[in-house]
Amino acid sequence: MAKLLIIGKMPPPVGGVSMHVQRLTRRMRQMDLDFDFCDYGKVSILKILFKIATHNTIHIHFSNPVAQVVTAVLCRLTGKRLIITYHGCWGRYRSPGNRAVALSARLAHVPIVQERTSLLQALRCNPRACQISTYITDPEILPLPAPLQAFIMCRRKHYRATFCTNAWNLTFDKNGREIYGISEMVNRFADYPAYQLLISDPSSNYQSYIQQHATHIPGNIFFINYLHDFKSILLLSDAFIRNTTTDGISLSIHEARELGIPVLASAAVQRPPFCSVFQDFSKTDLTAKLEEARRLIAVPYEMPDVVARLVELYREIERKQP
């Protein structure tokens, strides 16, 4: 019987979870580690069940609380060691979803969370809970199409500063608010005509939504509504904005830091010390926050080797298996 099975989804669509799964499995293959991967978006339920039945340790990467509970129950019944990575902060769902998250953590062998507040809650459900970041560095940067690169470079000449943000899709939180806060940002940038905002919108759903609901889209707003490497957009920007109502570790925040791009981030969760944090973007002074972010990006900050920590966890579980 094989030992480790990782279940997740590969991009596209491009999102924090799928990028984590892609980078994790790629690094593990480069390290010549023995594991199996199952893309739940490309195989049947029966195939997934067969994979689970023929492996000892299962590591899942999906955010649906019901699917997490079902997998946890199945693994308990069949004697499998289940690792669940919770990619978002705890408490982001309505009451039934939050209860499901707590139950799956209780049934799992090891629940993995992203930040301190979630860890304190997870430890009440399972003493083996741990905090391991989902950010895995990737030095590869794919170039933008030449016409897009030239167009953005030309636009930059007309503005004092270029900001960027991203949203893998149009999504809403438990209170009905846009998770990525793009509408709020479009409205705020109307008050700052000297600054432009580049919006990475690979699904193109956000641009359609804004066009339907906004009375006016300022000329300093530019949507990029097809697949592209967001790191290439960061390199053309003076700052990155993360205006979310809930969050996990945020891959984009750490990519910006690695590239030396200042970061403005909402106070939805505890942010790294190199971020300029705001409470309400609609009232944020962009000029002051940009200057603060430029100072903070120089703050020394060391990220742990996430893959090494996960491999250590896998090996520890393997050693304890009968």
mmCIF file of C-alpha atoms in Angstrom:
data_model
loop_
_atom_site.group_PDB
_atom_site.id
_atom_site.type_symbol
_atom_site.label_atom_id
_atom_site.label_comp_id
_atom_site.label_asym_id
_atom_site.label_seq_id
_atom_site.Cartn_x
_atom_site.Cartn_y
_atom_site.Cartn_z
ATOM 1 C CA MET A 1 0.000 0.000 0.000
ATOM 2 C CA ALA A 2 1.332 3.448 -0.961
ATOM 3 C CA LYS A 3 1.895 5.920 1.851
ATOM 4 C CA LEU A 4 1.189 9.589 0.998
ATOM 5 C CA LEU A 5 -1.647 10.942 -1.139
ATOM 6 C CA ILE A 6 -2.085 14.679 -1.755
ATOM 7 C CA ILE A 7 -5.541 15.727 -2.964
ATOM 8 C CA GLY A 8 -6.002 19.182 -4.444
ATOM 9 C CA LYS A 9 -6.496 21.085 -7.660
ATOM 10 C CA MET A 10 -4.011 22.436 -10.166
ATOM 11 C CA PRO A 11 -4.409 25.802 -11.900
ATOM 12 C CA PRO A 12 -6.249 27.019 -13.848
ATOM 13 C CA PRO A 13 -8.096 28.691 -12.268
ATOM 14 C CA VAL A 14 -5.242 30.574 -10.671
ATOM 15 C CA GLY A 15 -5.786 31.017 -6.937
ATOM 16 C CA GLY A 16 -3.832 30.745 -3.710
ATOM 17 C CA VAL A 17 -4.873 27.134 -3.053
ATOM 18 C CA SER A 18 -4.158 25.813 -6.541
ATOM 19 C CA MET A 19 -0.816 27.637 -6.711
ATOM 20 C CA HIS A 20 0.193 26.188 -3.331
ATOM 21 C CA VAL A 21 -0.675 22.666 -4.516
ATOM 22 C CA GLN A 22 1.211 23.149 -7.775
ATOM 23 C CA ARG A 23 4.339 24.483 -6.063
ATOM 24 C CA LEU A 24 4.251 21.871 -3.280
ATOM 25 C CA THR A 25 3.978 18.887 -5.626
ATOM 26 C CA ARG A 26 6.584 20.346 -8.009
ATOM 27 C CA ARG A 27 9.109 20.837 -5.200
ATOM 28 C CA MET A 28 8.460 17.356 -3.822
ATOM 29 C CA ARG A 29 9.065 15.824 -7.253
ATOM 30 C CA GLN A 30 12.291 17.823 -7.561
ATOM 31 C CA MET A 31 13.312 16.335 -4.198
ATOM 32 C CA ASP A 32 12.486 12.869 -5.579
ATOM 33 C CA LEU A 33 10.022 12.195 -2.757
ATOM 34 C CA ASP A 34 7.582 9.292 -2.947
ATOM 35 C CA PHE A 35 3.959 10.470 -3.040
ATOM 36 C CA ASP A 36 0.843 10.318 -5.183
ATOM 37 C CA PHE A 37 -1.297 13.252 -6.316
ATOM 38 C CA CYS A 38 -5.011 13.355 -7.144
ATOM 39 C CA ASP A 39 -6.579 16.352 -8.901
ATOM 40 C CA TYR A 40 -10.166 16.206 -7.635
ATOM 41 C CA GLY A 41 -11.313 18.454 -10.480
ATOM 42 C CA LYS A 42 -10.302 15.919 -13.106
ATOM 43 C CA VAL A 43 -11.307 12.523 -11.694
ATOM 44 C CA SER A 44 -14.503 10.866 -10.500
ATOM 45 C CA ILE A 45 -15.566 10.419 -6.881
ATOM 46 C CA LEU A 46 -14.974 6.672 -7.245
ATOM 47 C CA LYS A 47 -11.398 7.308 -8.338
ATOM 48 C CA ILE A 48 -10.825 9.573 -5.322
ATOM 49 C CA LEU A 49 -12.276 6.938 -2.977
ATOM 50 C CA PHE A 50 -10.025 4.292 -4.512
ATOM 51 C CA LYS A 51 -6.994 6.537 -4.051
ATOM 52 C CA ILE A 52 -7.861 7.132 -0.399
ATOM 53 C CA ALA A 53 -8.380 3.396 0.164
ATOM 54 C CA THR A 54 -4.921 2.570 -1.210
ATOM 55 C CA HIS A 55 -2.883 5.145 0.749
ATOM 56 C CA ASN A 56 -2.022 5.459 4.427
ATOM 57 C CA THR A 57 -1.662 9.224 4.803
ATOM 58 C CA ILE A 58 -3.985 11.682 3.058
ATOM 59 C CA HIS A 59 -3.316 15.431 2.773
ATOM 60 C CA ILE A 60 -6.251 17.455 1.430
ATOM 61 C CA HIS A 61 -6.331 20.962 -0.012
ATOM 62 C CA PHE A 62 -9.920 22.047 -0.576
ATOM 63 C CA SER A 63 -11.995 24.646 1.217
ATOM 64 C CA ASN A 64 -15.499 23.196 1.202
ATOM 65 C CA PRO A 65 -16.309 22.457 4.890
ATOM 66 C CA VAL A 66 -18.740 19.647 4.031
ATOM 67 C CA ALA A 67 -16.174 17.936 1.802
ATOM 68 C CA GLN A 68 -13.611 18.295 4.580
ATOM 69 C CA VAL A 69 -15.936 16.631 7.118
ATOM 70 C CA VAL A 70 -16.885 13.803 4.748
ATOM 71 C CA THR A 71 -13.216 13.092 4.028
ATOM 72 C CA ALA A 72 -12.376 13.231 7.738
ATOM 73 C CA VAL A 73 -15.139 10.765 8.631
ATOM 74 C CA LEU A 74 -14.094 8.414 5.821
ATOM 75 C CA CYS A 75 -10.470 8.486 6.924
ATOM 76 C CA ARG A 76 -11.434 7.839 10.547
ATOM 77 C CA LEU A 77 -13.569 4.854 9.544
ATOM 78 C CA THR A 78 -10.832 3.366 7.358
ATOM 79 C CA GLY A 79 -7.906 4.053 9.688
ATOM 80 C CA LYS A 80 -6.182 6.637 7.475
ATOM 81 C CA ARG A 81 -4.093 9.528 8.821
ATOM 82 C CA LEU A 82 -5.665 12.721 7.501
ATOM 83 C CA ILE A 83 -3.907 16.081 7.225
ATOM 84 C CA ILE A 84 -6.138 19.063 6.407
ATOM 85 C CA THR A 85 -4.660 22.389 5.361
ATOM 86 C CA TYR A 86 -7.153 25.180 6.048
ATOM 87 C CA HIS A 87 -6.164 27.861 3.558
ATOM 88 C CA GLY A 88 -8.406 30.590 5.005
ATOM 89 C CA CYS A 89 -8.839 31.984 8.496
ATOM 90 C CA TRP A 90 -11.245 30.241 10.868
ATOM 91 C CA GLY A 91 -14.643 31.819 11.425
ATOM 92 C CA ARG A 92 -15.082 32.999 7.839
ATOM 93 C CA TYR A 93 -18.166 30.867 7.184
ATOM 94 C CA ARG A 94 -21.671 31.071 8.584
ATOM 95 C CA SER A 95 -22.388 29.033 11.706
ATOM 96 C CA PRO A 96 -22.958 25.604 10.016
ATOM 97 C CA GLY A 97 -19.767 25.953 7.985
ATOM 98 C CA ASN A 98 -17.717 26.975 11.011
ATOM 99 C CA ARG A 99 -19.044 24.008 12.975
ATOM 100 C CA ALA A 100 -18.120 21.716 10.088
ATOM 101 C CA VAL A 101 -14.580 23.127 10.068
ATOM 102 C CA ALA A 102 -14.244 22.471 13.805
ATOM 103 C CA LEU A 103 -15.556 18.914 13.404
ATOM 104 C CA SER A 104 -13.200 18.074 10.545
ATOM 105 C CA ALA A 105 -10.277 19.431 12.582
ATOM 106 C CA ARG A 106 -11.321 17.253 15.523
ATOM 107 C CA LEU A 107 -11.468 14.148 13.318
ATOM 108 C CA ALA A 108 -8.270 14.864 11.370
ATOM 109 C CA HIS A 109 -4.906 13.539 12.453
ATOM 110 C CA VAL A 110 -3.256 16.940 11.928
ATOM 111 C CA PRO A 111 -5.079 20.200 11.103
ATOM 112 C CA ILE A 112 -2.837 22.884 9.581
ATOM 113 C CA VAL A 113 -3.779 26.571 9.841
ATOM 114 C CA GLN A 114 -2.277 29.830 8.590
ATOM 115 C CA GLU A 115 -2.223 32.311 11.451
ATOM 116 C CA ARG A 116 -2.167 32.581 15.239
ATOM 117 C CA THR A 117 -5.863 33.267 15.875
ATOM 118 C CA SER A 118 -6.896 30.219 13.829
ATOM 119 C CA LEU A 119 -4.277 28.101 15.602
ATOM 120 C CA LEU A 120 -5.704 28.915 19.035
ATOM 121 C CA GLN A 121 -9.149 27.778 17.854
ATOM 122 C CA ALA A 122 -7.797 24.664 16.136
ATOM 123 C CA LEU A 123 -5.870 23.575 19.220
ATOM 124 C CA ARG A 124 -9.134 23.470 21.165
ATOM 125 C CA CYS A 125 -10.361 20.898 18.640
ATOM 126 C CA ASN A 126 -7.154 18.941 18.184
ATOM 127 C CA PRO A 127 -3.914 19.167 20.225
ATOM 128 C CA ARG A 128 -1.898 18.157 17.136
ATOM 129 C CA ALA A 129 -2.965 21.293 15.238
ATOM 130 C CA CYS A 130 -0.050 23.310 13.881
ATOM 131 C CA GLN A 131 0.638 26.516 11.978
ATOM 132 C CA ILE A 132 2.426 26.078 8.647
ATOM 133 C CA SER A 133 2.325 28.763 5.977
ATOM 134 C CA THR A 134 1.004 27.906 2.518
ATOM 135 C CA TYR A 135 3.425 30.278 0.800
ATOM 136 C CA ILE A 136 6.051 28.437 -1.235
ATOM 137 C CA THR A 137 8.472 30.634 -3.119
ATOM 138 C CA ASP A 138 8.781 30.203 -6.864
ATOM 139 C CA PRO A 139 11.532 32.114 -8.703
ATOM 140 C CA GLU A 140 9.954 31.607 -12.133
ATOM 141 C CA ILE A 141 8.331 34.707 -13.647
ATOM 142 C CA LEU A 142 6.468 34.302 -16.919
ATOM 143 C CA PRO A 143 6.638 37.363 -19.184
ATOM 144 C CA LEU A 144 3.484 39.214 -20.150
ATOM 145 C CA PRO A 145 2.410 39.293 -23.786
ATOM 146 C CA ALA A 146 4.485 42.009 -25.474
ATOM 147 C CA PRO A 147 1.496 44.240 -26.377
ATOM 148 C CA LEU A 148 0.224 44.185 -22.772
ATOM 149 C CA GLN A 149 3.689 44.912 -21.386
ATOM 150 C CA ALA A 150 4.099 47.865 -23.742
ATOM 151 C CA PHE A 151 0.606 49.187 -23.011
ATOM 152 C CA ILE A 152 1.117 49.170 -19.230
ATOM 153 C CA MET A 153 4.560 50.747 -19.584
ATOM 154 C CA CYS A 154 2.981 53.514 -21.643
ATOM 155 C CA ARG A 155 0.198 54.054 -19.100
ATOM 156 C CA ARG A 156 2.703 54.324 -16.247
ATOM 157 C CA LYS A 157 4.130 57.516 -17.758
ATOM 158 C CA HIS A 158 0.819 59.322 -17.154
ATOM 159 C CA TYR A 159 0.546 58.592 -13.403
ATOM 160 C CA ARG A 160 2.533 59.454 -10.300
ATOM 161 C CA ALA A 161 2.235 55.879 -9.030
ATOM 162 C CA THR A 162 0.889 52.562 -10.250
ATOM 163 C CA PHE A 163 -0.900 50.255 -7.803
ATOM 164 C CA CYS A 164 -2.025 46.709 -8.523
ATOM 165 C CA THR A 165 -4.406 44.204 -6.993
ATOM 166 C CA ASN A 166 -5.841 40.814 -7.939
ATOM 167 C CA ALA A 167 -8.919 38.632 -7.589
ATOM 168 C CA TRP A 168 -8.955 35.081 -8.901
ATOM 169 C CA ASN A 169 -12.759 35.292 -9.194
ATOM 170 C CA LEU A 170 -15.785 37.264 -8.017
ATOM 171 C CA THR A 171 -16.570 35.913 -4.545
ATOM 172 C CA PHE A 172 -18.488 37.122 -1.483
ATOM 173 C CA ASP A 173 -18.048 36.526 2.243
ATOM 174 C CA LYS A 174 -20.647 35.334 4.779
ATOM 175 C CA ASN A 175 -21.942 38.901 5.119
ATOM 176 C CA GLY A 176 -22.438 39.359 1.379
ATOM 177 C CA ARG A 177 -19.402 41.644 0.941
ATOM 178 C CA GLU A 178 -16.934 41.250 -1.906
ATOM 179 C CA ILE A 179 -14.016 39.289 -0.479
ATOM 180 C CA TYR A 180 -11.494 41.111 -2.669
ATOM 181 C CA GLY A 181 -13.047 44.565 -2.282
ATOM 182 C CA ILE A 182 -12.568 45.593 -5.912
ATOM 183 C CA SER A 183 -15.661 47.821 -6.099
ATOM 184 C CA GLU A 184 -14.478 49.738 -3.038
ATOM 185 C CA MET A 185 -11.064 50.219 -4.638
ATOM 186 C CA VAL A 186 -12.515 51.429 -7.934
ATOM 187 C CA ASN A 187 -14.549 54.034 -6.043
ATOM 188 C CA ARG A 188 -11.576 55.152 -3.954
ATOM 189 C CA PHE A 189 -9.263 55.566 -6.948
ATOM 190 C CA ALA A 190 -11.790 57.953 -8.456
ATOM 191 C CA ASP A 191 -10.571 60.378 -5.774
ATOM 192 C CA TYR A 192 -6.923 59.859 -6.804
ATOM 193 C CA PRO A 193 -6.669 60.592 -10.543
ATOM 194 C CA ALA A 194 -2.876 60.879 -10.295
ATOM 195 C CA TYR A 195 -2.650 57.179 -9.348
ATOM 196 C CA GLN A 196 -3.661 54.208 -11.465
ATOM 197 C CA LEU A 197 -4.854 50.755 -10.415
ATOM 198 C CA LEU A 198 -4.126 47.592 -12.381
ATOM 199 C CA ILE A 199 -6.633 44.836 -11.581
ATOM 200 C CA SER A 200 -5.599 41.257 -12.295
ATOM 201 C CA ASP A 201 -8.910 39.565 -13.171
ATOM 202 C CA PRO A 202 -8.062 36.245 -14.900
ATOM 203 C CA SER A 203 -11.648 34.947 -14.748
ATOM 204 C CA SER A 204 -12.929 38.248 -16.301
ATOM 205 C CA ASN A 205 -15.949 37.950 -13.984
ATOM 206 C CA TYR A 206 -14.972 40.985 -11.926
ATOM 207 C CA GLN A 207 -14.803 43.371 -14.852
ATOM 208 C CA SER A 208 -18.308 42.326 -15.925
ATOM 209 C CA TYR A 209 -19.582 42.777 -12.370
ATOM 210 C CA ILE A 210 -18.065 46.251 -12.033
ATOM 211 C CA GLN A 211 -19.412 47.330 -15.406
ATOM 212 C CA GLN A 212 -22.913 46.246 -14.371
ATOM 213 C CA HIS A 213 -22.893 47.821 -10.908
ATOM 214 C CA ALA A 214 -20.646 50.873 -11.101
ATOM 215 C CA THR A 215 -22.108 54.168 -12.274
ATOM 216 C CA HIS A 216 -18.689 55.188 -13.582
ATOM 217 C CA ILE A 217 -15.321 53.443 -14.031
ATOM 218 C CA PRO A 218 -12.508 56.013 -13.851
ATOM 219 C CA GLY A 219 -9.876 56.097 -16.568
ATOM 220 C CA ASN A 220 -7.162 55.256 -14.040
ATOM 221 C CA ILE A 221 -8.606 51.732 -13.636
ATOM 222 C CA PHE A 222 -7.333 48.991 -15.952
ATOM 223 C CA PHE A 223 -8.526 45.357 -15.914
ATOM 224 C CA ILE A 224 -6.345 42.497 -17.143
ATOM 225 C CA ASN A 225 -8.963 39.865 -17.810
ATOM 226 C CA TYR A 226 -7.116 36.805 -19.086
ATOM 227 C CA LEU A 227 -4.560 34.369 -17.665
ATOM 228 C CA HIS A 228 -1.162 35.904 -16.904
ATOM 229 C CA ASP A 229 1.617 35.742 -14.322
ATOM 230 C CA PHE A 230 0.713 38.235 -11.599
ATOM 231 C CA LYS A 231 4.370 38.576 -10.601
ATOM 232 C CA SER A 232 4.950 40.306 -13.935
ATOM 233 C CA ILE A 233 2.220 42.813 -12.993
ATOM 234 C CA LEU A 234 3.885 43.360 -9.604
ATOM 235 C CA LEU A 235 7.137 44.247 -11.355
ATOM 236 C CA LEU A 236 5.322 46.996 -13.264
ATOM 237 C CA SER A 237 3.782 48.422 -10.076
ATOM 238 C CA ASP A 238 4.843 50.763 -7.285
ATOM 239 C CA ALA A 239 2.676 49.000 -4.681
ATOM 240 C CA PHE A 240 0.315 46.052 -4.204
ATOM 241 C CA ILE A 241 -3.045 46.356 -2.436
ATOM 242 C CA ARG A 242 -4.732 43.438 -0.643
ATOM 243 C CA ASN A 243 -8.197 44.713 0.296
ATOM 244 C CA THR A 244 -9.845 41.517 1.537
ATOM 245 C CA THR A 245 -12.569 40.919 4.125
ATOM 246 C CA THR A 246 -11.063 37.532 5.056
ATOM 247 C CA ASP A 247 -7.754 35.906 4.195
ATOM 248 C CA GLY A 248 -5.217 33.181 4.670
ATOM 249 C CA ILE A 249 -1.481 33.677 4.268
ATOM 250 C CA SER A 250 -1.934 35.507 0.920
ATOM 251 C CA LEU A 251 0.467 34.272 -1.706
ATOM 252 C CA SER A 252 0.447 37.656 -3.453
ATOM 253 C CA ILE A 253 1.541 39.584 -0.349
ATOM 254 C CA HIS A 254 4.640 37.420 -0.012
ATOM 255 C CA GLU A 255 5.365 37.491 -3.738
ATOM 256 C CA ALA A 256 5.280 41.290 -3.564
ATOM 257 C CA ARG A 257 7.694 41.277 -0.623
ATOM 258 C CA GLU A 258 10.131 38.984 -2.433
ATOM 259 C CA LEU A 259 10.119 41.366 -5.397
ATOM 260 C CA GLY A 260 10.554 44.411 -3.155
ATOM 261 C CA ILE A 261 7.103 45.827 -3.962
ATOM 262 C CA PRO A 262 5.465 47.774 -1.069
ATOM 263 C CA VAL A 263 2.250 46.227 0.305
ATOM 264 C CA LEU A 264 -0.960 47.855 1.575
ATOM 265 C CA ALA A 265 -3.249 45.312 3.272
ATOM 266 C CA SER A 266 -6.573 45.266 5.086
ATOM 267 C CA ALA A 267 -6.717 44.398 8.774
ATOM 268 C CA ALA A 268 -8.908 41.343 8.055
ATOM 269 C CA VAL A 269 -6.253 39.090 9.624
ATOM 270 C CA GLN A 270 -2.914 39.663 11.279
ATOM 271 C CA ARG A 271 -0.549 40.893 8.562
ATOM 272 C CA PRO A 272 3.245 40.507 8.305
ATOM 273 C CA PRO A 273 5.279 43.427 9.695
ATOM 274 C CA PHE A 274 6.282 44.640 6.225
ATOM 275 C CA CYS A 275 2.642 45.532 5.359
ATOM 276 C CA SER A 276 1.054 48.965 5.703
ATOM 277 C CA VAL A 277 -2.285 47.981 7.259
ATOM 278 C CA PHE A 278 -5.558 49.879 6.817
ATOM 279 C CA GLN A 279 -8.960 49.464 8.486
ATOM 280 C CA ASP A 280 -11.299 50.887 5.827
ATOM 281 C CA PHE A 281 -10.045 51.336 2.289
ATOM 282 C CA SER A 282 -12.793 53.805 1.440
ATOM 283 C CA LYS A 283 -11.230 56.189 3.988
ATOM 284 C CA THR A 284 -7.578 55.363 3.386
ATOM 285 C CA ASP A 285 -5.113 58.102 2.474
ATOM 286 C CA LEU A 286 -3.323 56.411 -0.422
ATOM 287 C CA THR A 287 -0.445 58.873 -0.466
ATOM 288 C CA ALA A 288 0.345 58.407 3.224
ATOM 289 C CA LYS A 289 -0.096 54.634 3.062
ATOM 290 C CA LEU A 290 2.151 54.360 0.008
ATOM 291 C CA GLU A 291 4.926 56.189 1.833
ATOM 292 C CA GLU A 292 4.478 53.984 4.906
ATOM 293 C CA ALA A 293 4.504 50.845 2.770
ATOM 294 C CA ARG A 294 7.739 51.962 1.109
ATOM 295 C CA ARG A 295 9.385 52.258 4.524
ATOM 296 C CA LEU A 296 8.038 48.952 5.837
ATOM 297 C CA ILE A 297 9.059 46.841 2.849
ATOM 298 C CA ALA A 298 12.639 47.257 4.032
ATOM 299 C CA VAL A 299 11.846 45.528 7.357
ATOM 300 C CA PRO A 300 13.791 42.216 7.551
ATOM 301 C CA TYR A 301 11.466 39.240 7.348
ATOM 302 C CA GLU A 302 12.342 35.570 7.004
ATOM 303 C CA MET A 303 9.889 32.989 5.705
ATOM 304 C CA PRO A 304 10.250 29.379 6.893
ATOM 305 C CA ASP A 305 10.898 26.580 4.406
ATOM 306 C CA VAL A 306 7.296 25.391 4.069
ATOM 307 C CA VAL A 307 8.083 22.303 1.999
ATOM 308 C CA ALA A 308 10.751 21.181 4.481
ATOM 309 C CA ARG A 309 8.273 21.514 7.359
ATOM 310 C CA LEU A 310 5.600 19.533 5.510
ATOM 311 C CA VAL A 311 8.045 16.797 4.523
ATOM 312 C CA GLU A 312 9.151 16.576 8.159
ATOM 313 C CA LEU A 313 5.489 16.192 9.167
ATOM 314 C CA TYR A 314 4.904 13.461 6.555
ATOM 315 C CA ARG A 315 7.956 11.538 7.763
ATOM 316 C CA GLU A 316 6.969 11.871 11.404
ATOM 317 C CA ILE A 317 3.516 10.443 10.649
ATOM 318 C CA GLU A 318 5.072 7.649 8.598
ATOM 319 C CA ARG A 319 7.418 6.692 11.443
ATOM 320 C CA LYS A 320 4.507 6.404 13.870
ATOM 321 C CA GLN A 321 2.373 4.248 11.594
ATOM 322 C CA PRO A 322 2.152 0.576 12.563
#
